Short mmCIF file of C-alpha atoms and ligand atoms in Angstrom, two decimals:
data_model
loop_
_atom_site.label_atom_id
_atom_site.label_comp_id
_atom_site.label_asym_id
_atom_site.label_seq_id
_atom_site.Cartn_x
_atom_site.Cartn_y
_atom_site.Cartn_z
CA UNK A 1 52.86 118.04 -11.34
CA UNK A 2 50.52 120.56 -12.83
CA UNK A 3 51.54 122.56 -15.86
CA UNK A 4 52.26 126.27 -15.28
CA UNK A 5 50.46 128.93 -17.31
CA UNK A 6 53.72 129.84 -19.00
CA UNK A 7 54.32 126.25 -20.11
CA UNK A 8 50.72 125.91 -21.25
CA UNK A 9 50.76 129.11 -23.32
CA UNK A 10 54.02 128.00 -24.91
CA UNK A 11 52.68 124.50 -25.61
CA UNK A 12 49.39 125.84 -27.06
CA UNK A 13 51.27 128.16 -29.40
CA UNK A 14 53.92 125.64 -30.42
CA UNK A 15 51.51 122.92 -31.44
CA UNK A 16 48.92 125.12 -33.12
CA UNK A 17 46.20 125.26 -30.48
CA UNK A 18 46.19 128.99 -29.67
CA UNK A 19 48.07 131.92 -31.24
CA UNK A 20 48.31 135.54 -30.16
CA UNK A 21 45.59 137.49 -32.03
CA UNK A 22 46.84 139.84 -34.82
CA UNK A 23 50.40 138.67 -34.13
CA UNK A 24 51.62 139.95 -37.50
CA UNK A 25 50.91 143.51 -36.37
CA UNK A 26 52.36 143.12 -32.90
CA UNK A 27 49.16 141.60 -31.53
CA UNK A 28 46.01 143.06 -30.03
CA UNK A 29 46.06 142.69 -26.27
CA UNK A 30 44.01 139.81 -24.91
CA UNK A 31 42.84 138.46 -28.26
CA UNK A 32 43.58 134.89 -29.27
CA UNK A 33 43.29 132.96 -32.51
CA UNK A 34 42.62 129.23 -32.50
CA UNK A 35 44.87 127.22 -34.81
CA UNK A 36 44.18 123.90 -36.56
CA UNK A 37 44.18 121.86 -33.34
CA UNK A 38 42.55 124.59 -31.23
CA UNK A 39 39.56 125.07 -33.50
CA UNK A 40 38.96 121.32 -33.61
CA UNK A 41 39.20 120.98 -29.84
CA UNK A 42 36.83 123.93 -29.39
CA UNK A 43 34.37 122.45 -31.89
CA UNK A 44 34.54 119.11 -30.10
CA UNK A 45 33.83 120.76 -26.73
CA UNK A 46 30.80 122.52 -28.18
CA UNK A 47 29.58 119.40 -30.00
CA UNK A 48 29.77 117.27 -26.83
CA UNK A 49 27.98 119.93 -24.79
CA UNK A 50 25.26 120.14 -27.46
CA UNK A 51 25.00 116.34 -27.59
CA UNK A 52 24.58 116.07 -23.82
CA UNK A 53 22.34 119.09 -23.21
CA UNK A 54 20.26 119.16 -26.42
CA UNK A 55 20.46 115.95 -28.45
CA UNK A 56 20.20 113.58 -25.48
CA UNK A 57 17.60 115.67 -23.68
CA UNK A 58 13.96 114.92 -24.35
CA UNK A 59 12.98 118.42 -23.20
CA UNK A 60 15.65 120.83 -24.43
CA UNK A 61 15.85 122.45 -27.86
CA UNK A 62 18.45 124.66 -29.55
CA UNK A 63 18.61 128.24 -30.81
CA UNK A 64 21.07 130.50 -32.61
CA UNK A 65 20.06 134.12 -32.03
CA UNK A 66 21.75 137.26 -33.36
CA UNK A 67 24.69 138.87 -31.57
CA UNK A 68 23.32 142.35 -32.36
CA UNK A 69 20.00 142.96 -30.66
CA UNK A 70 17.54 145.79 -30.28
CA UNK A 71 19.10 148.05 -27.60
CA UNK A 72 15.84 147.97 -25.62
CA UNK A 73 16.91 144.41 -24.73
CA UNK A 74 19.73 145.79 -22.56
CA UNK A 75 17.53 148.41 -20.95
CA UNK A 76 15.07 145.69 -19.95
CA UNK A 77 17.69 143.16 -18.82
CA UNK A 78 19.41 145.75 -16.62
CA UNK A 79 22.73 145.54 -18.47
CA UNK A 80 22.70 149.22 -19.50
CA UNK A 81 22.31 150.47 -15.95
CA UNK A 82 23.88 147.68 -13.95
CA UNK A 83 26.43 145.63 -15.90
CA UNK A 84 29.34 147.51 -14.39
CA UNK A 85 32.63 146.77 -12.73
CA UNK A 86 34.06 149.14 -10.11
CA UNK A 87 37.15 150.77 -11.54
CA UNK A 88 40.01 152.78 -10.05
CA UNK A 89 42.99 154.45 -11.75
CA UNK A 90 46.46 154.94 -10.35
CA UNK A 91 47.25 158.65 -10.77
CA UNK A 92 50.98 157.96 -10.81
CA UNK A 93 51.31 155.28 -13.51
CA UNK A 94 47.79 155.42 -15.03
CA UNK A 95 47.27 151.68 -14.50
CA UNK A 96 43.60 150.76 -14.30
CA UNK A 97 42.38 148.24 -11.77
CA UNK A 98 39.19 146.45 -10.81
CA UNK A 99 38.65 147.54 -7.22
CA UNK A 100 37.14 144.25 -6.07
CA UNK A 101 40.20 142.39 -7.39
CA UNK A 102 42.58 144.86 -5.68
CA UNK A 103 40.83 144.37 -2.36
CA UNK A 104 40.60 140.57 -2.72
CA UNK A 105 44.34 140.40 -3.44
CA UNK A 106 45.15 142.70 -0.49
CA UNK A 107 43.03 140.99 2.15
CA UNK A 108 41.73 137.48 1.48
CA UNK A 109 39.35 137.72 4.46
CA UNK A 110 37.27 140.35 2.62
CA UNK A 111 35.10 139.25 -0.27
CA UNK A 112 34.68 142.43 -2.30
CA UNK A 113 32.62 140.94 -5.12
CA UNK A 114 29.18 142.60 -5.27
CA UNK A 115 29.82 145.26 -2.57
CA UNK A 116 28.42 148.79 -3.13
CA UNK A 117 30.67 151.55 -4.47
CA UNK A 118 30.40 153.38 -1.11
CA UNK A 119 31.52 150.30 0.82
CA UNK A 120 34.39 149.64 -1.62
CA UNK A 121 35.54 153.27 -1.27
CA UNK A 122 35.48 152.91 2.53
CA UNK A 123 37.64 149.79 2.31
CA UNK A 124 40.15 151.45 -0.05
CA UNK A 125 40.30 154.59 2.14
CA UNK A 126 40.78 152.57 5.33
CA UNK A 127 43.49 150.33 3.86
CA UNK A 128 47.12 150.71 2.83
CA UNK A 129 46.52 149.25 -0.65
CA UNK A 130 49.07 150.40 -3.21
CA UNK A 131 49.05 150.23 -6.99
CA UNK A 132 50.33 146.73 -7.88
CA UNK A 133 51.92 148.15 -11.04
CA UNK A 134 54.05 150.95 -9.52
CA UNK A 135 53.72 150.68 -5.75
CA UNK A 136 52.37 154.22 -5.28
CA UNK A 137 49.21 154.87 -3.27
CA UNK A 138 47.49 157.67 -5.17
CA UNK A 139 44.16 156.60 -6.64
CA UNK A 140 41.24 158.35 -8.35
CA UNK A 141 37.83 157.88 -6.71
CA UNK A 142 36.12 154.62 -7.64
CA UNK A 143 33.72 154.79 -10.58
CA UNK A 144 31.48 152.36 -12.40
CA UNK A 145 32.50 151.14 -15.82
CA UNK A 146 29.92 149.54 -18.13
CA UNK A 147 31.27 146.35 -19.68
CA UNK A 148 29.23 146.35 -22.87
CA UNK A 149 30.93 147.12 -26.18
CA UNK A 150 29.05 149.91 -27.92
CA UNK A 151 28.92 150.31 -31.67
CA UNK A 152 26.52 151.89 -34.14
CA UNK A 153 24.33 150.37 -36.80
CA UNK A 154 24.00 151.73 -40.32
CA UNK A 155 25.54 154.78 -41.96
CA UNK A 156 24.39 157.45 -39.49
CA UNK A 157 26.89 158.11 -36.74
CA UNK A 158 24.53 159.52 -34.12
CA UNK A 159 23.55 158.11 -30.73
CA UNK A 160 20.08 157.05 -31.90
CA UNK A 161 21.83 154.21 -33.71
CA UNK A 162 23.89 152.96 -30.75
CA UNK A 163 23.79 149.23 -30.35
CA UNK A 164 25.80 146.76 -28.29
CA UNK A 165 27.61 143.49 -28.78
CA UNK A 166 25.79 141.03 -26.52
CA UNK A 167 27.55 140.40 -23.19
CA UNK A 168 25.76 137.05 -22.78
CA UNK A 169 23.82 134.79 -25.14
CA UNK A 170 21.01 134.38 -22.60
CA UNK A 171 18.96 137.44 -23.61
CA UNK A 172 18.54 136.11 -27.17
CA UNK A 173 16.89 133.08 -25.60
CA UNK A 174 14.49 135.13 -23.47
CA UNK A 175 13.44 137.21 -26.49
CA UNK A 176 12.64 134.02 -28.39
CA UNK A 177 10.83 132.27 -25.54
CA UNK A 178 7.41 132.66 -27.14
CA UNK A 179 8.66 131.81 -30.66
CA UNK A 180 10.22 128.56 -29.46
CA UNK A 181 7.25 127.69 -27.26
CA UNK A 182 4.84 128.14 -30.19
CA UNK A 183 6.88 126.35 -32.85
CA UNK A 184 8.37 123.48 -30.83
CA UNK A 185 5.10 122.78 -28.97
CA UNK A 186 7.10 122.29 -25.77
CA UNK A 187 5.47 122.26 -22.38
CA UNK A 188 7.00 123.55 -19.16
CA UNK A 189 9.46 122.34 -17.96
CA UNK A 190 11.73 122.67 -20.99
CA UNK A 191 14.98 124.37 -21.92
CA UNK A 192 16.45 126.41 -24.76
CA UNK A 193 20.16 126.00 -25.38
CA UNK A 194 22.49 128.23 -27.33
CA UNK A 195 26.21 128.38 -28.10
CA UNK A 196 27.70 131.64 -29.27
CA UNK A 197 30.09 134.54 -28.88
CA UNK A 198 29.72 137.12 -26.13
CA UNK A 199 31.70 140.30 -25.61
CA UNK A 200 32.67 142.16 -22.44
CA UNK A 201 35.02 145.10 -22.20
CA UNK A 202 36.80 143.57 -19.21
CA UNK A 203 39.00 145.98 -17.25
CA UNK A 204 41.53 143.38 -16.25
CA UNK A 205 41.46 140.49 -18.69
CA UNK A 206 44.17 137.88 -18.34
CA UNK A 207 45.41 134.44 -17.40
CA UNK A 208 45.78 133.52 -21.07
CA UNK A 209 42.29 132.58 -22.38
CA UNK A 210 40.61 132.57 -18.94
CA UNK A 211 39.26 136.14 -19.00
CA UNK A 212 39.01 137.68 -22.44
CA UNK A 213 36.92 140.39 -24.05
CA UNK A 214 35.59 138.07 -26.74
CA UNK A 215 34.57 134.58 -25.70
CA UNK A 216 32.04 131.84 -26.31
CA UNK A 217 29.33 130.62 -23.99
CA UNK A 218 27.27 127.44 -23.89
CA UNK A 219 24.08 128.53 -22.14
CA UNK A 220 20.90 126.75 -21.23
CA UNK A 221 17.83 128.64 -20.03
CA UNK A 222 15.57 126.07 -18.42
CA UNK A 223 11.97 127.24 -17.89
CA UNK A 224 10.04 125.72 -15.00
CA UNK A 225 7.03 126.32 -12.78
CA UNK A 226 7.57 128.75 -9.89
CA UNK A 227 8.11 126.77 -6.71
CA UNK A 228 9.95 123.95 -8.52
CA UNK A 229 13.07 126.00 -9.25
CA UNK A 230 15.21 124.70 -6.39
CA UNK A 231 14.71 121.10 -7.51
CA UNK A 232 15.71 122.05 -11.04
CA UNK A 233 18.62 124.15 -9.78
CA UNK A 234 20.00 121.09 -8.00
CA UNK A 235 19.26 118.91 -11.02
CA UNK A 236 21.26 121.14 -13.41
CA UNK A 237 24.10 121.59 -10.91
CA UNK A 238 24.46 117.82 -10.81
CA UNK A 239 24.11 117.40 -14.59
CA UNK A 240 26.75 120.07 -15.25
CA UNK A 241 29.19 118.50 -12.80
CA UNK A 242 28.57 115.07 -14.32
CA UNK A 243 29.43 116.41 -17.79
CA UNK A 244 32.85 117.52 -16.52
CA UNK A 245 33.47 114.23 -14.73
CA UNK A 246 32.54 112.36 -17.92
CA UNK A 247 35.20 114.39 -19.73
CA UNK A 248 37.69 112.83 -17.28
CA UNK A 249 38.22 115.88 -15.08
CA UNK A 250 38.73 114.36 -11.62
CA UNK A 251 36.29 115.26 -8.85
CA UNK A 252 39.00 116.64 -6.57
CA UNK A 253 39.92 119.28 -9.19
CA UNK A 254 36.34 120.58 -9.19
CA UNK A 255 34.13 122.10 -6.55
CA UNK A 256 30.88 124.00 -6.11
CA UNK A 257 31.12 127.52 -4.75
CA UNK A 258 27.66 128.58 -3.56
CA UNK A 259 27.06 132.34 -3.50
CA UNK A 260 26.11 133.68 -0.07
CA UNK A 261 22.58 135.20 -0.02
CA UNK A 262 23.94 138.76 0.35
CA UNK A 263 26.17 138.26 -2.73
CA UNK A 264 23.44 137.09 -5.11
CA UNK A 265 22.76 139.15 -8.23
CA UNK A 266 19.51 141.11 -8.09
CA UNK A 267 17.78 138.60 -10.41
CA UNK A 268 18.86 135.43 -8.61
CA UNK A 269 17.55 133.48 -5.62
CA UNK A 270 20.39 130.93 -5.79
CA UNK A 271 23.71 130.75 -7.64
CA UNK A 272 26.57 128.30 -7.57
CA UNK A 273 29.75 128.24 -9.60
CA UNK A 274 31.56 125.10 -10.56
CA UNK A 275 35.20 125.93 -9.98
CA UNK A 276 38.17 124.15 -11.51
CA UNK A 277 41.63 124.01 -10.03
CA UNK A 278 43.46 126.10 -12.62
CA UNK A 279 47.23 126.64 -12.43
CA UNK A 280 46.68 129.61 -10.05
CA UNK A 281 44.03 127.89 -7.88
CA UNK A 282 40.29 127.23 -7.91
CA UNK A 283 38.40 129.66 -10.15
CA UNK A 284 35.04 129.89 -11.92
CA UNK A 285 34.43 127.56 -14.83
CA UNK A 286 30.64 127.27 -15.03
CA UNK A 287 27.99 129.52 -13.44
CA UNK A 288 24.65 127.98 -12.49
CA UNK A 289 21.99 130.50 -11.51
CA UNK A 290 18.37 130.38 -10.55
CA UNK A 291 17.18 133.58 -12.27
CA UNK A 292 13.56 133.59 -11.02
CA UNK A 293 11.15 135.20 -13.51
CA UNK A 294 13.25 138.37 -13.61
CA UNK A 295 14.17 138.34 -17.31
CA UNK A 296 10.77 137.36 -18.70
CA UNK A 297 9.09 139.88 -16.37
CA UNK A 298 11.40 142.67 -17.52
CA UNK A 299 10.96 141.88 -21.23
CA UNK A 300 7.22 141.62 -20.76
CA UNK A 301 7.12 145.04 -19.08
CA UNK A 302 9.42 146.72 -21.62
CA UNK A 303 7.87 145.17 -24.75
CA UNK A 304 4.24 145.29 -23.67
CA UNK A 305 3.85 141.67 -24.92
CA UNK A 306 2.65 138.95 -22.58
CA UNK A 307 5.31 136.30 -22.02
CA UNK A 308 3.11 134.24 -19.74
CA UNK A 309 2.74 130.53 -20.13
CA UNK A 310 -0.65 128.87 -19.92
CA UNK A 311 -0.56 125.50 -18.22
CA UNK A 312 -2.68 123.23 -20.48
CA UNK A 313 -3.71 121.02 -17.53
CA UNK A 314 -4.85 123.72 -15.11
CA UNK A 315 -5.45 126.62 -17.55
CA UNK A 316 -3.48 128.79 -15.14
CA UNK A 317 -1.20 131.47 -16.51
CA UNK A 318 2.18 132.28 -15.02
CA UNK A 319 5.64 133.59 -15.85
CA UNK A 320 8.04 130.65 -15.74
CA UNK A 321 11.08 130.65 -13.48
CA UNK A 322 14.46 130.02 -15.06
CA UNK A 323 17.51 127.94 -14.18
CA UNK A 324 20.61 128.86 -16.16
CA UNK A 325 23.78 126.78 -16.42
CA UNK A 326 26.28 128.98 -18.30
CA UNK A 327 29.65 127.59 -19.37
CA UNK A 328 32.59 129.44 -20.91
CA UNK A 329 34.01 127.42 -23.82
CA UNK A 330 37.54 128.84 -23.50
CA UNK A 331 37.58 128.20 -19.75
CA UNK A 332 36.73 124.54 -20.32
CA UNK A 333 39.35 124.45 -23.10
CA UNK A 334 41.93 125.78 -20.63
CA UNK A 335 40.83 123.36 -17.90
CA UNK A 336 41.03 120.39 -20.28
CA UNK A 337 44.54 121.25 -21.49
CA UNK A 338 45.69 121.89 -17.90
CA UNK A 339 44.28 118.55 -16.84
CA UNK A 340 45.49 116.46 -19.77
CA UNK A 341 49.06 117.76 -20.24
CA UNK A 342 51.69 115.42 -18.86
CA UNK A 343 55.42 115.05 -19.10
CA UNK A 344 55.98 111.36 -18.55
CA UNK A 345 59.30 109.70 -17.80
CA UNK A 346 59.59 106.46 -19.73
CA UNK A 347 61.40 103.27 -18.65
CA UNK A 348 64.45 104.23 -20.74
CA UNK A 349 64.65 107.64 -19.03
CA UNK A 350 63.23 109.59 -21.98
CA UNK A 351 60.57 112.16 -21.28
CA UNK A 352 57.51 112.20 -23.51
CA UNK A 353 54.92 114.99 -23.65
CA UNK A 354 51.49 113.45 -23.78
CA UNK A 355 48.06 115.06 -23.83
CA UNK A 356 45.84 112.51 -22.10
CA UNK A 357 42.64 114.17 -23.20
CA UNK A 358 39.32 112.30 -23.47
CA UNK A 359 39.41 110.57 -26.91
CA UNK A 360 36.08 112.18 -27.88
CA UNK A 361 37.74 115.60 -27.49
CA UNK A 362 41.01 114.78 -29.24
CA UNK A 363 41.47 116.90 -32.39
CA UNK A 364 42.60 113.81 -34.35
CA UNK A 365 41.23 110.42 -33.38
CA UNK A 366 43.86 108.46 -35.29
CA UNK A 367 47.19 109.05 -36.99
CA UNK A 368 48.04 107.12 -40.14
CA UNK A 369 51.75 106.39 -40.36
CA UNK A 370 53.32 104.46 -43.25
CA UNK A 371 56.40 102.73 -41.84
CA UNK A 372 58.51 103.28 -44.98
CA UNK A 373 57.25 106.04 -47.21
CA UNK A 374 58.33 104.51 -50.55
CA UNK A 375 56.81 101.12 -49.80
CA UNK A 376 53.75 101.85 -47.67
CA UNK A 377 52.52 105.34 -48.57
CA UNK A 378 50.05 104.29 -51.27
CA UNK A 379 48.25 101.86 -48.98
CA UNK A 380 48.36 104.41 -46.13
CA UNK A 381 46.71 107.03 -48.34
CA UNK A 382 43.95 104.60 -49.29
CA UNK A 383 43.40 103.88 -45.60
CA UNK A 384 43.25 107.63 -44.89
CA UNK A 385 40.53 108.01 -47.52
CA UNK A 386 38.49 105.23 -45.91
CA UNK A 387 38.95 106.18 -42.25
CA UNK A 388 38.59 109.95 -42.68
CA UNK A 389 34.97 109.38 -43.73
CA UNK A 390 34.34 108.14 -40.19
CA UNK A 391 36.78 109.93 -37.86
CA UNK A 392 39.32 112.78 -37.99
CA UNK A 393 42.69 111.41 -39.13
CA UNK A 394 46.14 112.89 -39.44
CA UNK A 395 48.70 111.58 -41.93
CA UNK A 396 52.44 111.66 -41.40
CA UNK A 397 55.10 109.95 -43.49
CA UNK A 398 58.19 111.93 -42.47
CA UNK A 399 60.86 111.07 -39.91
CA UNK A 400 61.36 107.94 -37.88
CA UNK A 401 58.33 106.18 -36.46
CA UNK A 402 59.31 106.91 -32.83
CA UNK A 403 59.33 110.67 -33.49
CA UNK A 404 56.01 110.43 -35.26
CA UNK A 405 54.49 108.62 -32.27
CA UNK A 406 55.81 111.37 -29.97
CA UNK A 407 54.08 114.07 -31.96
CA UNK A 408 50.79 112.14 -31.87
CA UNK A 409 51.16 111.76 -28.09
CA UNK A 410 51.89 115.46 -27.66
CA UNK A 411 48.73 116.57 -29.46
CA UNK A 412 46.53 113.94 -27.80
CA UNK A 413 45.84 111.60 -30.75
CA UNK A 414 44.53 108.49 -28.97
CA UNK A 415 45.46 105.98 -31.70
CA UNK A 416 48.19 105.58 -34.29
CA UNK A 417 48.11 103.03 -37.10
CA UNK A 418 51.36 101.83 -38.64
CA UNK A 419 51.17 100.55 -42.19
CA UNK A 420 53.88 97.94 -42.79
CA UNK A 421 54.55 94.84 -44.93
CA UNK A 422 51.91 92.86 -43.04
CA UNK A 423 49.37 95.51 -44.07
CA UNK A 424 50.33 94.97 -47.73
CA UNK A 425 50.53 91.17 -47.56
CA UNK A 426 47.98 90.18 -44.95
CA UNK A 427 45.74 93.26 -44.63
CA UNK A 428 46.54 93.71 -40.93
CA UNK A 429 47.52 96.92 -39.15
CA UNK A 430 49.30 97.75 -35.90
CA UNK A 431 47.22 100.05 -33.70
CA UNK A 432 49.15 101.85 -30.96
CA UNK A 433 47.48 103.38 -27.91
CA UNK A 434 48.50 106.87 -26.78
CA UNK A 435 48.17 106.36 -23.02
CA UNK A 436 49.65 102.88 -22.54
CA UNK A 437 51.76 102.71 -25.72
CA UNK A 438 50.45 99.11 -26.05
CA UNK A 439 49.93 97.78 -29.58
CA UNK A 440 47.32 95.45 -31.06
CA UNK A 441 46.86 94.03 -34.56
CA UNK A 442 43.56 94.56 -36.37
CA UNK A 443 42.08 94.14 -39.84
CA UNK A 444 40.67 97.17 -41.69
CA UNK A 445 36.98 96.59 -40.81
CA UNK A 446 37.96 96.00 -37.16
CA UNK A 447 39.93 99.29 -37.15
CA UNK A 448 36.90 101.45 -37.91
CA UNK A 449 34.74 99.71 -35.33
CA UNK A 450 37.45 99.82 -32.66
CA UNK A 451 38.29 103.50 -33.12
CA UNK A 452 34.66 104.60 -33.24
CA UNK A 453 33.86 102.61 -30.11
CA UNK A 454 36.82 104.01 -28.17
CA UNK A 455 36.38 107.65 -29.18
CA UNK A 456 32.64 107.90 -28.46
CA UNK A 457 31.12 110.05 -25.69
N1 GAP B 1 24.17 134.47 -18.67
C1 GAP B 1 24.86 134.36 -17.44
C2 GAP B 1 26.27 134.75 -17.52
O1 GAP B 1 26.73 135.21 -18.54
P1 GAP B 1 28.49 134.81 -16.14
O2 GAP B 1 28.80 134.16 -14.82
O3 GAP B 1 28.77 136.24 -16.28
O4 GAP B 1 26.94 134.48 -16.38
C3 GAP B 1 29.02 132.61 -17.45
O5 GAP B 1 29.23 134.01 -17.29
C4 GAP B 1 30.31 131.93 -17.83
O6 GAP B 1 30.87 132.57 -18.98
C5 GAP B 1 31.40 132.02 -16.77
O7 GAP B 1 31.26 131.00 -15.79
C6 GAP B 1 32.65 131.83 -17.60
O8 GAP B 1 32.86 130.46 -17.86
C7 GAP B 1 32.29 132.52 -18.91
N2 GAP B 1 32.84 133.90 -18.94
C8 GAP B 1 32.29 135.01 -18.39
N3 GAP B 1 33.08 136.09 -18.63
C9 GAP B 1 34.13 135.65 -19.34
C10 GAP B 1 35.30 136.28 -19.91
N4 GAP B 1 35.51 137.58 -19.80
N5 GAP B 1 36.19 135.50 -20.57
C11 GAP B 1 35.98 134.17 -20.72
N6 GAP B 1 34.89 133.53 -20.22
C12 GAP B 1 33.98 134.24 -19.54
#
């Protein structure tokens, strides 16, 4: 049975994965802090994505661009004029709603995403939709709400210094296209990858860490020759799906949702979302878009600088087309916890909580557990010093060994080593497996090799 969102939020808080943001002051709505296990899991997700999409790719390179960018960026990209959500207020209770979400929830046969304001207003007017918060039907007219967070740079508090927190990392990549091309000596096709924070003033954030105002994206902008973009679109769709399957998310919990032609964003000639079966149903995890040459064309026009690529074989100049797989780190975090959490009934009737997460993602790869503190702690600490140079280790010498195993299972530690008299006398260690609870005996050099081999990606 799948974990509910309530159980998952409770579990994440209890074990130190995710805490309410600013909890000490009563919290700040929809902000989350990542605890000791959460930050490690998040780092592991990002490291594996980077390994697959940058390190193991002969054609992709990395970038880390600034969050704050020249505001002309957002004029050129269309975010200032068009990065809006349709918004409606309930006059009775003042609750604020995203109109497309209201309509989708009211009538599942209508897909309101991407419809014009006029059409949305017609649907609201012709329906019996009521405010989900108070049940009254008394709405303001629909209006557009820009999702970018505005702030100002420097000491002067006038509008000439308005800047924005980036709503996607992608634009930093487009602005550096020429810099990367020149310095990396790449030839088309090639990609630029970036991991970083993005900010959106979402009207209706929610579902725990699924939709937040501050989040991280792993984005790849892959530049290719016009006319080849559909092949590359399919290539990156497949590669993205494969990454998720390799993280042990089963195929039947994932699907592609292709956007209908009339629902495509103005810059895209094809878009598909990889959806995961979250606790509330299938929802977007990873957007893959063919963005044409829209962004480079816009930045070329607004900056006055040529962003064309010259093909060294044909000497022809052109603006590359772009394929963009864009993954939300927190959404994958949520999917992985949802997938891995299990409450397992053991042969003796006990129930154990176990996080059967891919070993490469596990916050700790191995737990070091001296059987009797007084007798085995010194050797266990020496082993910790040796192993922690190679893999992340936890150390626990309190409570009975069964309880300590349970805690390791609950936080997804794939291996536990017990240090006992045999370890002192013969130099052998008992290695226990999280998923099967089977045990094997290994020597110290074998331990390192075994754990590294079985926690690799
Ligand atoms: N550069 C393209 C872009 O940003 P998007 O579909 O708006 O496309 C890409 O976002 C991914 O970023 C989404 O599939 C999702 O995983 C993540 N994402 C977007 N908005 C989010 C939010 N408010 N909270 C958490 N993750 C979000």
